[in-house]
Amino acid sequence: MKIASICAVGLPVFFGIVTFASAEDAYTMIAPGDVKWAPAPKILPAGAEIAVLFGDPSKEGLFALRLKAPSGYVVAPHTHPADEVVTVISGTINLGMGETADRSTAKALPSGSFFALPPNMAHFAYFDEETVVQITTNGPWAIKYVNPADDPQKSQ
């Protein structure tokens, strides 16, 4: 199985257009209207948008980003190498655990919900409505699909 790091998937170009706040900056404040959206990196299925709020997902260290998934969006079973802390900002994420995307085992987590996953925990998500989640973790951010054929980069 292949692990794809944001640094290795052409995202330095994407991240080059985003201004990052770091711990070296005194503080970071972003009002909802100031969130800057861009297409999600190619490690995710097409159609989502991403906004980096703090840090740099391509480098070591803490970062926070928002992912906006459209209705009908699906992320196949995958893992991440670091803890992942997620808050549902709007909409509903349907989150399931395991290496198989069995929707009958997924739990609907509406706006205001929270979950935290340990490193290497297989999970999948699907969205029946436009949904925004905020992800806080340590970089470099990476996704390892359980089934390498599910990696969206394979079809590009």
C-alpha positions in Angstrom: 0.0 0.0 0.0 1.2 3.5 -0.9 1.1 6.4 1.5 0.7 9.7 -0.2 1.9 12.8 1.5 0.6 16.2 0.6 4.2 17.2 -0.1 4.5 14.4 -2.6 1.3 15.0 -4.5 1.9 18.4 -6.1 0.4 20.3 -3.3 3.3 22.6 -2.7 1.9 24.5 -5.7 -1.5 24.6 -4.0 -0.1 25.6 -0.7 2.0 28.2 -2.4 -1.1 30.3 -2.9 -2.3 30.1 0.7 -0.9 32.3 3.4 -0.1 30.3 6.5 -0.1 31.4 10.1 2.5 29.7 12.3 3.4 29.5 15.9 6.0 32.1 15.2 3.1 34.5 14.5 1.6 36.0 17.6 -1.9 34.7 16.9 -4.3 33.8 14.2 -7.9 35.0 13.9 -10.1 34.2 10.9 -13.8 35.3 10.7 -16.1 33.0 8.7 -16.2 35.4 5.8 -12.4 35.5 5.6 -12.0 31.8 5.0 -10.2 31.3 1.6 -11.4 28.2 -0.3 -9.5 26.4 -3.0 -9.8 23.0 -4.7 -8.9 20.1 -2.5 -5.6 18.4 -3.1 -5.5 15.5 -5.6 -5.1 13.0 -2.8 -8.8 13.5 -2.1 -11.6 12.8 -4.6 -12.4 15.7 -6.9 -15.2 18.1 -6.0 -14.2 19.1 -2.4 -12.7 22.4 -1.4 -10.1 23.1 1.3 -9.1 26.1 3.4 -5.9 26.1 5.5 -6.5 28.1 8.6 -3.3 27.6 10.5 0.1 26.0 9.8 1.3 24.2 6.7 -0.1 20.7 6.0 3.0 19.9 3.9 5.4 20.4 6.8 6.0 19.0 10.2 3.9 20.7 12.9 0.4 21.5 13.9 -2.1 22.7 11.4 -5.9 23.3 11.0 -7.9 23.1 7.8 -11.4 23.0 6.7 -12.8 20.6 4.1 -16.0 21.4 2.3 -17.5 18.3 0.8 -20.4 18.5 -1.7 -23.5 16.4 -1.4 -22.8 12.9 -2.7 -19.0 13.1 -1.9 -17.3 9.9 -0.7 -13.9 9.2 0.8 -13.0 5.5 0.6 -11.5 3.7 3.6 -8.2 5.2 4.5 -5.8 6.0 7.4 -3.6 8.9 8.5 -0.2 8.6 10.2 -1.1 11.1 13.0 -4.0 11.7 15.4 -6.8 13.5 13.6 -9.2 15.8 15.5 -12.4 16.8 13.6 -15.3 19.1 14.3 -18.3 19.3 12.1 -18.9 23.0 11.3 -22.0 22.6 9.1 -23.9 19.8 7.5 -23.5 16.1 8.4 -20.7 13.7 7.9 -21.5 10.0 7.8 -18.4 8.4 9.4 -17.7 4.7 9.5 -14.8 2.7 10.9 -13.0 -0.2 9.3 -11.4 -1.2 6.1 -14.7 -1.7 4.2 -17.1 1.1 3.4 -20.2 -0.6 4.9 -22.6 2.3 5.1 -24.9 0.4 7.5 -22.1 0.8 10.1 -21.6 4.6 9.6 -22.8 7.1 12.2 -24.4 10.4 11.1 -22.6 13.2 12.8 -24.4 16.6 12.4 -23.2 20.1 12.8 -21.5 20.6 16.2 -20.3 17.0 16.4 -16.7 16.1 17.2 -14.5 13.0 16.8 -10.9 12.2 17.3 -9.1 9.3 15.5 -5.8 7.7 16.5 -3.0 7.2 14.0 -3.6 4.4 11.4 -7.3 3.9 12.3 -9.1 2.9 9.1 -12.2 5.0 8.4 -14.4 6.2 5.6 -16.9 9.1 5.1 -19.7 10.0 2.9 -21.9 13.1 2.7 -25.6 13.4 1.8 -25.5 17.2 1.9 -22.8 19.9 1.6 -20.7 19.6 4.8 -17.8 21.5 6.3 -15.5 19.8 8.7 -12.5 21.3 10.5 -9.5 19.0 10.8 -6.6 19.6 13.3 -3.6 17.4 13.2 0.2 17.3 12.7 1.9 17.4 9.3 2.9 16.5 7.0 -0.6 15.4 6.2 -1.0 12.1 4.5 -3.7 9.7 3.4 -3.2 6.0 2.9 -6.1 4.3 1.1 -6.8 0.8 2.3 -7.3 -0.3 -1.3 -4.7 1.5 -3.4 -7.1 1.5 -6.3 -9.2 4.0 -4.4 -6.5 6.6 -4.4 -7.8 9.3 -6.7 -4.3 10.0 -8.0 -4.3 6.6 -9.7 -7.0 7.7 -12.1 -5.3 11.0 -13.0 
